[in-house]
GROMACS .gro file of N, CA and C in nm:
model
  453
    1UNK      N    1   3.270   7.094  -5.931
    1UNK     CA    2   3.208   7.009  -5.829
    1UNK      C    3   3.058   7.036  -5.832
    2UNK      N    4   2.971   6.935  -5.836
    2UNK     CA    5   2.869   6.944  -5.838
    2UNK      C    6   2.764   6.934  -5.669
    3UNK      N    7   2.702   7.005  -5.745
    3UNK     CA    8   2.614   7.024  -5.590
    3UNK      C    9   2.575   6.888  -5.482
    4UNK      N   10   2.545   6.779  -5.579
    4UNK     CA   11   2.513   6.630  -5.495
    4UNK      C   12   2.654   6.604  -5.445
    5UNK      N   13   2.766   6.623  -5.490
    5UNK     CA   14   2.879   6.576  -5.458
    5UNK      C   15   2.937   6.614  -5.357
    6UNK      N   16   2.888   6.797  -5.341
    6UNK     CA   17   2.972   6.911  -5.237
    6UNK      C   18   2.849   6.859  -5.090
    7UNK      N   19   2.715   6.784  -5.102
    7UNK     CA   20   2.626   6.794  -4.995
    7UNK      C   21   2.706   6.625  -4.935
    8UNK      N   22   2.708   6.539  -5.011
    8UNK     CA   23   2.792   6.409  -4.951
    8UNK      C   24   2.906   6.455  -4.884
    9UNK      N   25   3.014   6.497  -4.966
    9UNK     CA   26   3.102   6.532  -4.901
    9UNK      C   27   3.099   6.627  -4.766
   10UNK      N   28   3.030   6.706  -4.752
   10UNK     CA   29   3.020   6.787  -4.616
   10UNK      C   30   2.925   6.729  -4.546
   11UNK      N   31   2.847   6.623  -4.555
   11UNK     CA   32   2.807   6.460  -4.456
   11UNK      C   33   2.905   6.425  -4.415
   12UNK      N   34   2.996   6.361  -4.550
   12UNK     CA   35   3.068   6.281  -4.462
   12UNK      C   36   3.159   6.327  -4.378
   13UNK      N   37   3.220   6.507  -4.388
   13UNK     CA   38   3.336   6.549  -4.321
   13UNK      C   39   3.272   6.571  -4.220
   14UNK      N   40   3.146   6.600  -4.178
   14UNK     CA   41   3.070   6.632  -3.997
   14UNK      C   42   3.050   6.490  -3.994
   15UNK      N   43   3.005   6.391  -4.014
   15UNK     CA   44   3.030   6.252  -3.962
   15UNK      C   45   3.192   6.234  -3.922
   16UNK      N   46   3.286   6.289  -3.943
   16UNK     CA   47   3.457   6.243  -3.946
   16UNK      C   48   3.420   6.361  -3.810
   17UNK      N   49   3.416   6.470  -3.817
   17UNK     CA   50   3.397   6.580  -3.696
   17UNK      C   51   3.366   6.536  -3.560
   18UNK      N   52   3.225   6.476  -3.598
   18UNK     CA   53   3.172   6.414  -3.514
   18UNK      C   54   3.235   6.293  -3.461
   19UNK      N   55   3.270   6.203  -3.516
   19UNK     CA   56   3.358   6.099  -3.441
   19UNK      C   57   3.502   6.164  -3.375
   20UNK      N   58   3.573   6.299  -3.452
   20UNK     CA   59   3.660   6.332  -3.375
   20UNK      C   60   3.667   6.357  -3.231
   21UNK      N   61   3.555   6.482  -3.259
   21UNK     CA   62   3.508   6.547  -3.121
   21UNK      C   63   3.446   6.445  -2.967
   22UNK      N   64   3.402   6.374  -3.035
   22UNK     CA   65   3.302   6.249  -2.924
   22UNK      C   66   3.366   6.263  -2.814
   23UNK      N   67   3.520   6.205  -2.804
   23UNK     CA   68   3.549   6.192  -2.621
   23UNK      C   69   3.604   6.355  -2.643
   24UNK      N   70   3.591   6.459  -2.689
   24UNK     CA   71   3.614   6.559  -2.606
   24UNK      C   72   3.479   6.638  -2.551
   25UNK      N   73   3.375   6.615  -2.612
   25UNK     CA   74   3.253   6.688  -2.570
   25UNK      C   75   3.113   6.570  -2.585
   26UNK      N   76   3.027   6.582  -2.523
   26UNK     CA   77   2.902   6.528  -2.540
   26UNK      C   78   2.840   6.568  -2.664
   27UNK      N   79   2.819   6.564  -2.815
   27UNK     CA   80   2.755   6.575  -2.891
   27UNK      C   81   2.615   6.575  -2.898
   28UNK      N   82   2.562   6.456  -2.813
   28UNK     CA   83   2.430   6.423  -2.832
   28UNK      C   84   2.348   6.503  -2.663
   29UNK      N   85   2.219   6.551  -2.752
   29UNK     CA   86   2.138   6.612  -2.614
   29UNK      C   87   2.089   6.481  -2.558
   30UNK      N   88   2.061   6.420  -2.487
   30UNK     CA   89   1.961   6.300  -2.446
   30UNK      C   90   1.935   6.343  -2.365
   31UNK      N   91   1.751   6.265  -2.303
   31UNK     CA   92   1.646   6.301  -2.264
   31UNK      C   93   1.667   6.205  -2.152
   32UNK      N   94   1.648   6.241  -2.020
   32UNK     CA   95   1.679   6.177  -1.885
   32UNK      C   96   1.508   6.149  -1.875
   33UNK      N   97   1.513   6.038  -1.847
   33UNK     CA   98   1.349   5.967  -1.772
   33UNK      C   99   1.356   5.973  -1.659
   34UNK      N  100   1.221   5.924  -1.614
   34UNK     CA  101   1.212   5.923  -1.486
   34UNK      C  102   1.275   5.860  -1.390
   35UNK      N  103   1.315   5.721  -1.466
   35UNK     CA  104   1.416   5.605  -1.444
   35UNK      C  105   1.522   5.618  -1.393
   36UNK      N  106   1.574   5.790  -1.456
   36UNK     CA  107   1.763   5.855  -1.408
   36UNK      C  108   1.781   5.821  -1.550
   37UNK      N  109   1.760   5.734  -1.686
   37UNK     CA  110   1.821   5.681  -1.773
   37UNK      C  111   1.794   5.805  -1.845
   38UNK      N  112   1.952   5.809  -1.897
   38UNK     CA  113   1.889   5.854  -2.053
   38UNK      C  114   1.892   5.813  -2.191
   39UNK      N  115   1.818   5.933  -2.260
   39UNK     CA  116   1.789   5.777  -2.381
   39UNK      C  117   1.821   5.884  -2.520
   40UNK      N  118   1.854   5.850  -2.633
   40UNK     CA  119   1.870   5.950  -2.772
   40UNK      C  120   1.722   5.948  -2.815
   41UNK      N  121   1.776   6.041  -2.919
   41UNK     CA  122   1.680   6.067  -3.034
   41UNK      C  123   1.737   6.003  -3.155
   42UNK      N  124   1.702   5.874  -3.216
   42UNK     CA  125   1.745   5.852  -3.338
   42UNK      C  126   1.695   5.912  -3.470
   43UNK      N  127   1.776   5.924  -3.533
   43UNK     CA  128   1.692   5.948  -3.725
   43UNK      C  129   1.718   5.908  -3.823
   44UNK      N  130   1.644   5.847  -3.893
   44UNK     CA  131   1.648   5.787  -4.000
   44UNK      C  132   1.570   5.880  -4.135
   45UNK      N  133   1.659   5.962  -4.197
   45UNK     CA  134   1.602   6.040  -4.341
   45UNK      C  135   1.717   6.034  -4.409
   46UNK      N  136   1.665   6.090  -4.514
   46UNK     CA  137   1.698   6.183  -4.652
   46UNK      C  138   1.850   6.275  -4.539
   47UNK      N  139   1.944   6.320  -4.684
   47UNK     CA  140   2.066   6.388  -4.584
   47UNK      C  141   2.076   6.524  -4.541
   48UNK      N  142   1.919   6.592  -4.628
   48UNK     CA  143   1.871   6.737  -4.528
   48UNK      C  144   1.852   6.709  -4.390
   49UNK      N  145   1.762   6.603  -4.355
   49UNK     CA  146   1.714   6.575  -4.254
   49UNK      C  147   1.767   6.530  -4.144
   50UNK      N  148   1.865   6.408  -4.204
   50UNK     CA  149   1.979   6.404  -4.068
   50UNK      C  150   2.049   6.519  -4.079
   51UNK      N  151   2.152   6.590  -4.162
   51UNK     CA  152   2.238   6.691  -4.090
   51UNK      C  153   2.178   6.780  -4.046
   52UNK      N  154   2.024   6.826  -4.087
   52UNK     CA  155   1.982   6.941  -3.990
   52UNK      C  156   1.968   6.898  -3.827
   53UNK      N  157   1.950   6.763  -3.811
   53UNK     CA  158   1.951   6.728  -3.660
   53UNK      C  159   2.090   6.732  -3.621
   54UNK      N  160   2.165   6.666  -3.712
   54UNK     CA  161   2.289   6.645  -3.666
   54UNK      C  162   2.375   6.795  -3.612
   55UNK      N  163   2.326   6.902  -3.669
   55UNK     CA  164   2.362   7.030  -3.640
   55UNK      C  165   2.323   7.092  -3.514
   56UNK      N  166   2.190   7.029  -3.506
   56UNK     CA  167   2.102   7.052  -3.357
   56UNK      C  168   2.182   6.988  -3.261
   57UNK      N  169   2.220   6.902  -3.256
   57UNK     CA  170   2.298   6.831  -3.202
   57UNK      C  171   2.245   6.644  -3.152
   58UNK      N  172   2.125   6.615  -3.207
   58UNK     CA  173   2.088   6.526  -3.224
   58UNK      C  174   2.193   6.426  -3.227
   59UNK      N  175   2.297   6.408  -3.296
   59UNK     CA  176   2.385   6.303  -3.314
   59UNK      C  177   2.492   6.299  -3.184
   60UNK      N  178   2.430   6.120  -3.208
   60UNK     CA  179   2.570   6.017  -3.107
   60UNK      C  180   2.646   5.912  -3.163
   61UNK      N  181   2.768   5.905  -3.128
   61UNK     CA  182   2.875   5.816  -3.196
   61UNK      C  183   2.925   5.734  -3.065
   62UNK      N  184   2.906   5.599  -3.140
   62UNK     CA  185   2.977   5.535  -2.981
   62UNK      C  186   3.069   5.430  -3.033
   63UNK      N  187   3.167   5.519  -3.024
   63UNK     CA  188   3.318   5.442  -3.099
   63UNK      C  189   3.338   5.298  -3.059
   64UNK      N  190   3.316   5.258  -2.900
   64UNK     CA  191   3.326   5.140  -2.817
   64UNK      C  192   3.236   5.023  -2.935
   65UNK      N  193   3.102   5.075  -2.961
   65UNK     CA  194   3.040   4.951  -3.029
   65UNK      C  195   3.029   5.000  -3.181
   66UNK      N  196   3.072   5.112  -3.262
   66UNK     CA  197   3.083   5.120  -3.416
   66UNK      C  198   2.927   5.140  -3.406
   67UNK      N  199   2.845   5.250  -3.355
   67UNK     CA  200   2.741   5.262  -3.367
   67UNK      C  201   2.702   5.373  -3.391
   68UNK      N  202   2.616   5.406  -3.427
   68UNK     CA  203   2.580   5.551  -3.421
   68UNK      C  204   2.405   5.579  -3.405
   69UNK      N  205   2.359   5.695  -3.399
   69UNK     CA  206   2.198   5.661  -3.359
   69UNK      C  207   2.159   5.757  -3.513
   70UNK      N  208   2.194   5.746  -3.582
   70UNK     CA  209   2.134   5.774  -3.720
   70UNK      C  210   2.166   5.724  -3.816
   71UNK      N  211   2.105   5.737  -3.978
   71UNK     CA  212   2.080   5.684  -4.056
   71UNK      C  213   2.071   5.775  -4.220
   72UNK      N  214   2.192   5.799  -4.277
   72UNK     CA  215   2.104   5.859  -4.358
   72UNK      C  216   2.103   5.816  -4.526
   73UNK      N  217   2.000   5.829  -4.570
   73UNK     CA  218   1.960   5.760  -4.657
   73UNK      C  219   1.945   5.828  -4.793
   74UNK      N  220   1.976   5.789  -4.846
   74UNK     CA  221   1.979   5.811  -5.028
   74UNK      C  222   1.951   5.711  -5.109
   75UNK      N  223   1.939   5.711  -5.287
   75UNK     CA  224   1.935   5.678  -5.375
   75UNK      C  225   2.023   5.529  -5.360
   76UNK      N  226   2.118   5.540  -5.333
   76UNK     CA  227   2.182   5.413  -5.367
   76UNK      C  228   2.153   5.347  -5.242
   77UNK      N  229   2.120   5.376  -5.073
   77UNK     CA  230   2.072   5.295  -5.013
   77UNK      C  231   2.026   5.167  -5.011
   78UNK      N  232   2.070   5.045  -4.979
   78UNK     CA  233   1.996   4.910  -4.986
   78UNK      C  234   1.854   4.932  -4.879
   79UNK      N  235   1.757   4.888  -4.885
   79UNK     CA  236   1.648   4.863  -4.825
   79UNK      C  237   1.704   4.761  -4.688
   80UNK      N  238   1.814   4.662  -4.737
   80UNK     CA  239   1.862   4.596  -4.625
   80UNK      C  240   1.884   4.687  -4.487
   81UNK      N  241   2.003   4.800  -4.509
   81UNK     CA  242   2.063   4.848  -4.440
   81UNK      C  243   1.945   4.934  -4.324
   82UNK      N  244   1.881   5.011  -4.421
   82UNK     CA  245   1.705   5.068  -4.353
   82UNK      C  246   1.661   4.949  -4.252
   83UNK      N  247   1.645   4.863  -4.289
   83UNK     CA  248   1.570   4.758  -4.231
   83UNK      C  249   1.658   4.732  -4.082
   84UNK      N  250   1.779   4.706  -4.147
   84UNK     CA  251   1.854   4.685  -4.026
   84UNK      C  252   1.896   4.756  -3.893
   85UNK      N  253   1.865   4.934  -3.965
   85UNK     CA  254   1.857   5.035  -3.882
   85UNK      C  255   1.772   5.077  -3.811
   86UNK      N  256   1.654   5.068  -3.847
   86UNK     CA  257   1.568   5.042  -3.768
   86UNK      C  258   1.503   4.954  -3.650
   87UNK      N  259   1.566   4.792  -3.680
   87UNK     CA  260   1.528   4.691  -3.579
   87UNK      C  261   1.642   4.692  -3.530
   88UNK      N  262   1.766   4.777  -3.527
   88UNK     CA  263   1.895   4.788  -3.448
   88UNK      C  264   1.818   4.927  -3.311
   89UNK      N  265   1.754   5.016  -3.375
   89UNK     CA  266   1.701   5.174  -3.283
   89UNK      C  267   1.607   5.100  -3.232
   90UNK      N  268   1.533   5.009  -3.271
   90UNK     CA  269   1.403   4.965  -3.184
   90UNK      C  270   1.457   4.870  -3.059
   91UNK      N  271   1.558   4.787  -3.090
   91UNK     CA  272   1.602   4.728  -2.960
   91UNK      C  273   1.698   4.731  -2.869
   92UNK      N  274   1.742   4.881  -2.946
   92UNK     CA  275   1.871   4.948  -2.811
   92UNK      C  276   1.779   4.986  -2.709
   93UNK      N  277   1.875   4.978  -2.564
   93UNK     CA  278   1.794   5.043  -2.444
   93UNK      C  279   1.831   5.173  -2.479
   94UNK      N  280   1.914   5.259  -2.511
   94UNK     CA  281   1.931   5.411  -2.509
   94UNK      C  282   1.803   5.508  -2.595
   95UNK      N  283   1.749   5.425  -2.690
   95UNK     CA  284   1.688   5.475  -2.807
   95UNK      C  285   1.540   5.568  -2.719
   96UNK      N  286   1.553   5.665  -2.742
   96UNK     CA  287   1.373   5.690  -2.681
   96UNK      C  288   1.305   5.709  -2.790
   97UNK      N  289   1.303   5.789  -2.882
   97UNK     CA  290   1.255   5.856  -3.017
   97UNK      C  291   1.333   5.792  -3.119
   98UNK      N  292   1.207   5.744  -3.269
   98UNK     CA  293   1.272   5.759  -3.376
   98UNK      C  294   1.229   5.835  -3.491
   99UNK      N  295   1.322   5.915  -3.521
   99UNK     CA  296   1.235   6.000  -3.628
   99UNK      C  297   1.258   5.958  -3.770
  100UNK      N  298   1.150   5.923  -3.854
  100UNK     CA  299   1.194   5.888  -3.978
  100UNK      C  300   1.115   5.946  -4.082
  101UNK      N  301   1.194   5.975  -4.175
  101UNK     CA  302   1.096   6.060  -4.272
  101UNK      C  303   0.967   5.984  -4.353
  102UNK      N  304   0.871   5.989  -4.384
  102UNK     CA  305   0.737   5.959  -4.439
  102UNK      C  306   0.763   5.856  -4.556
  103UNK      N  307   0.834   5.983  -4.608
  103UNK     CA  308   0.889   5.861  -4.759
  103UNK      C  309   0.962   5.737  -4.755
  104UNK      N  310   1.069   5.720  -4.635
  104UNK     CA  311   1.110   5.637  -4.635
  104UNK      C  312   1.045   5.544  -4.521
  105UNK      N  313   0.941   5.545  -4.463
  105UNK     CA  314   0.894   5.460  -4.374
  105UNK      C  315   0.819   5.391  -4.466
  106UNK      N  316   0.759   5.437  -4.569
  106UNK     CA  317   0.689   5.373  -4.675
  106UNK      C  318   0.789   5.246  -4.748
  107UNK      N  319   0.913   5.262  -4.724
  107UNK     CA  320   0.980   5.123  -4.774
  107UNK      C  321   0.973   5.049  -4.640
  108UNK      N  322   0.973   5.085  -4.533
  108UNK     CA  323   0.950   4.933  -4.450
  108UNK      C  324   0.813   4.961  -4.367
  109UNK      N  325   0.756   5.000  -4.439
  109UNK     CA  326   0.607   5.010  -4.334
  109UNK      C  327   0.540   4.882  -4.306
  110UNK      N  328   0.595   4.750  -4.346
  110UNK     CA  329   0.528   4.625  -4.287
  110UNK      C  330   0.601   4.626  -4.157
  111UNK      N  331   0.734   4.696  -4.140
  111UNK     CA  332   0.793   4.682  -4.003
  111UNK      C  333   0.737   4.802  -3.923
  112UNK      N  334   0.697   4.910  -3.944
  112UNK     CA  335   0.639   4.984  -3.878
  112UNK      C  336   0.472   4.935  -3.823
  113UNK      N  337   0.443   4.858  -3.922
  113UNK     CA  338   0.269   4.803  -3.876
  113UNK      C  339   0.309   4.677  -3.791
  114UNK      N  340   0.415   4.591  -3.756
  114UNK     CA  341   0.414   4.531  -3.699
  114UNK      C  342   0.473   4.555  -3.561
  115UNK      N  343   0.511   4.679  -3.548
  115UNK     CA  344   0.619   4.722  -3.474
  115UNK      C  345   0.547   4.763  -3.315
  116UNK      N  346   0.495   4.774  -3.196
  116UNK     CA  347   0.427   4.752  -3.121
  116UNK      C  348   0.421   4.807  -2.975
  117UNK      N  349   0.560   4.840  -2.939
  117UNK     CA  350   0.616   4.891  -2.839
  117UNK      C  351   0.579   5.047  -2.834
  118UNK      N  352   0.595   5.077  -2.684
  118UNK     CA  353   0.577   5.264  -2.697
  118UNK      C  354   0.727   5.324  -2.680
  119UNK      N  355   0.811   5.225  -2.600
  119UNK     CA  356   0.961   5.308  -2.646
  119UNK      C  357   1.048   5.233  -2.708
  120UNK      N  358   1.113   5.237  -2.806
  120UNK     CA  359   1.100   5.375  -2.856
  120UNK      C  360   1.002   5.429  -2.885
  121UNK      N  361   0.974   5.532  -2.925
  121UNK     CA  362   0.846   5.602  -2.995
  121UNK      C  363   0.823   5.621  -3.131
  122UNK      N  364   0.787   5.585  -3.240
  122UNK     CA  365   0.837   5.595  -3.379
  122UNK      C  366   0.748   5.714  -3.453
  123UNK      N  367   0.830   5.834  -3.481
  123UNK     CA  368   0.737   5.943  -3.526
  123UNK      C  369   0.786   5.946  -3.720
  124UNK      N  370   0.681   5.947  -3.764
  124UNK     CA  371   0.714   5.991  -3.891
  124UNK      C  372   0.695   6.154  -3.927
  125UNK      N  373   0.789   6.210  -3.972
  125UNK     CA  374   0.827   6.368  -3.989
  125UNK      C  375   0.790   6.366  -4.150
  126UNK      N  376   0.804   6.460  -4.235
  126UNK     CA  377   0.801   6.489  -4.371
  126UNK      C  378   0.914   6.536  -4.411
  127UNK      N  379   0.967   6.502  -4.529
  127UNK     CA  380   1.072   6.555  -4.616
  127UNK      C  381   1.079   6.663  -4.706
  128UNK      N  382   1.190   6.757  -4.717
  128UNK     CA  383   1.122   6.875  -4.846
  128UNK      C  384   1.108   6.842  -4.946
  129UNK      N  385   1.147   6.698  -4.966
  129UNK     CA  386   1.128   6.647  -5.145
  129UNK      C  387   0.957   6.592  -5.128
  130UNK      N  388   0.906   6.526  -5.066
  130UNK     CA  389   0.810   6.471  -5.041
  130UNK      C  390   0.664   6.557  -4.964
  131UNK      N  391   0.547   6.509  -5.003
  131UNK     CA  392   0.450   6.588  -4.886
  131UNK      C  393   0.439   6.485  -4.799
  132UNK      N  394   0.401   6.559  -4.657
  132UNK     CA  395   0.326   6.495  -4.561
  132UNK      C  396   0.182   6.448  -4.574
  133UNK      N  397   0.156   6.286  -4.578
  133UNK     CA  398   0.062   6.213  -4.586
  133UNK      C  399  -0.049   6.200  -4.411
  134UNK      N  400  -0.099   6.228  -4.416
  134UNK     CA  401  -0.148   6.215  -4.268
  134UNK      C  402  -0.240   6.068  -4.234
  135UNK      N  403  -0.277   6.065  -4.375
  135UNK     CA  404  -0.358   5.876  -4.393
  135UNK      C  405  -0.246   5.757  -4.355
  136UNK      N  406  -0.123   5.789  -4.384
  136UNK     CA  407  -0.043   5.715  -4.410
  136UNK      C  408   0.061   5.694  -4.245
  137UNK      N  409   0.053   5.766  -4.166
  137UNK     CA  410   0.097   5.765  -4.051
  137UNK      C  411   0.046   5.661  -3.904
  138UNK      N  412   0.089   5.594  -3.889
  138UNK     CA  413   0.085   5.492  -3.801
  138UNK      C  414   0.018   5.550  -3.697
  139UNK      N  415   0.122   5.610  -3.603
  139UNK     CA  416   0.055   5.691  -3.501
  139UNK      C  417  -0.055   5.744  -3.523
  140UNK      N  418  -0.048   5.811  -3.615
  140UNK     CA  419  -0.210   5.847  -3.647
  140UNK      C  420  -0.343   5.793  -3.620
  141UNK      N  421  -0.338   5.652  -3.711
  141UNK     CA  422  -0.420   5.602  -3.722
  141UNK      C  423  -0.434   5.487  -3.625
  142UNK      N  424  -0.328   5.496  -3.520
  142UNK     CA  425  -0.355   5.448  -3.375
  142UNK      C  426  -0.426   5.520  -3.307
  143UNK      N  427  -0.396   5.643  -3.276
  143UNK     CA  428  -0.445   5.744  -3.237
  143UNK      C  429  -0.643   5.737  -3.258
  144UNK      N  430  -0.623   5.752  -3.350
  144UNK     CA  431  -0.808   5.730  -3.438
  144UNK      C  432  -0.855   5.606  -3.407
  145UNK      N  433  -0.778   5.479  -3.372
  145UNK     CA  434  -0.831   5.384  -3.315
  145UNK      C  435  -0.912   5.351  -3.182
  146UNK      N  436  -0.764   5.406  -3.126
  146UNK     CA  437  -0.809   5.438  -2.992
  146UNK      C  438  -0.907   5.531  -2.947
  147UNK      N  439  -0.952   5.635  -3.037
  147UNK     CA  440  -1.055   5.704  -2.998
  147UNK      C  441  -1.179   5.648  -3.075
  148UNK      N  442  -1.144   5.501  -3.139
  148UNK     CA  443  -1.303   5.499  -3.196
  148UNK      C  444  -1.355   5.539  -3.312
  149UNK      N  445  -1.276   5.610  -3.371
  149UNK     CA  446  -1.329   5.659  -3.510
  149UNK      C  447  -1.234   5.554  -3.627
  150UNK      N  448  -1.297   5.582  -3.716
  150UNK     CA  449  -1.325   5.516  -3.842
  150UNK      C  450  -1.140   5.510  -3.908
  151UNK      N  451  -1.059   5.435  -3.939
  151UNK     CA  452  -0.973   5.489  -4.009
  151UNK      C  453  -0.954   5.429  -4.141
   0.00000   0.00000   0.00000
């Protein structure tokens, strides 16, 4: 068994875990507003990146609508499915945060530059395959807007 094969497979058996466990325990931490609401943390990476959240306990499964608040992404990934995961986290009410890795925001970054709202919040994180770009970050270079400087 090869190593790409043994890291899918122990995805997909804590994704099967995780849908087991759901109605016996709360999986997901969510963040209560001021509102009383609370809201997830979604993620969209590479499959270091979701299962290290997913371990944190980041992950929610909501059997009722076949949903889940993550995403994780590989090589054979369609760009469709990304696309779709993302404008699915941007217009749930539960969503507060989305975390997506650098590299892959770079395949839909016309939806991230058009994207406009403050909640969700869309943070781009870095991957261990990839470096962190700091030119390349949205927030960022909102950030630098709003203060006036040059970007």
């Amino acid at each position: 068994i090869n190593a790409e094969y043994m890291g899918h497979f122990l995805s997909v058996y804590f994704f099967s875990l995780l849908r087991f466990f759901r109605p016996f325990a709360q999986m997901a931490a969510p963040m209560t507003f001021r509102d009383g609401e609370e809201r997830l943390i979604a993620v969209i990476g590479d499959e270091d990146t979701v299962t290290g959240f997913l371990l944190a306990g980041v992950g929610d499964c909501d059997n009722r609508k076949n949903q889940t608040n993550f995403l994780m992404v590989d090589k054979t990934t369609p760009l469709t499915a990304i696309e779709a995961a993302f404008k699915s986290y941007t217009t749930r009410g539960d969503i507060a945060i989305i975390l997506i890795n650098q590299s892959i925001a770079e395949d839909i970054r016309y939806l991230l530059n058009e994207y406009n709202s403050t909640i969700p919040t869309i943070l781009e994180i870095p991957s261990k395959d990839c470096a962190y770009d700091l030119a390349k970050d949205a927030v960022f270079r909102r950030v630098k807007q709003q203060l006036g400087e040059a970007v």
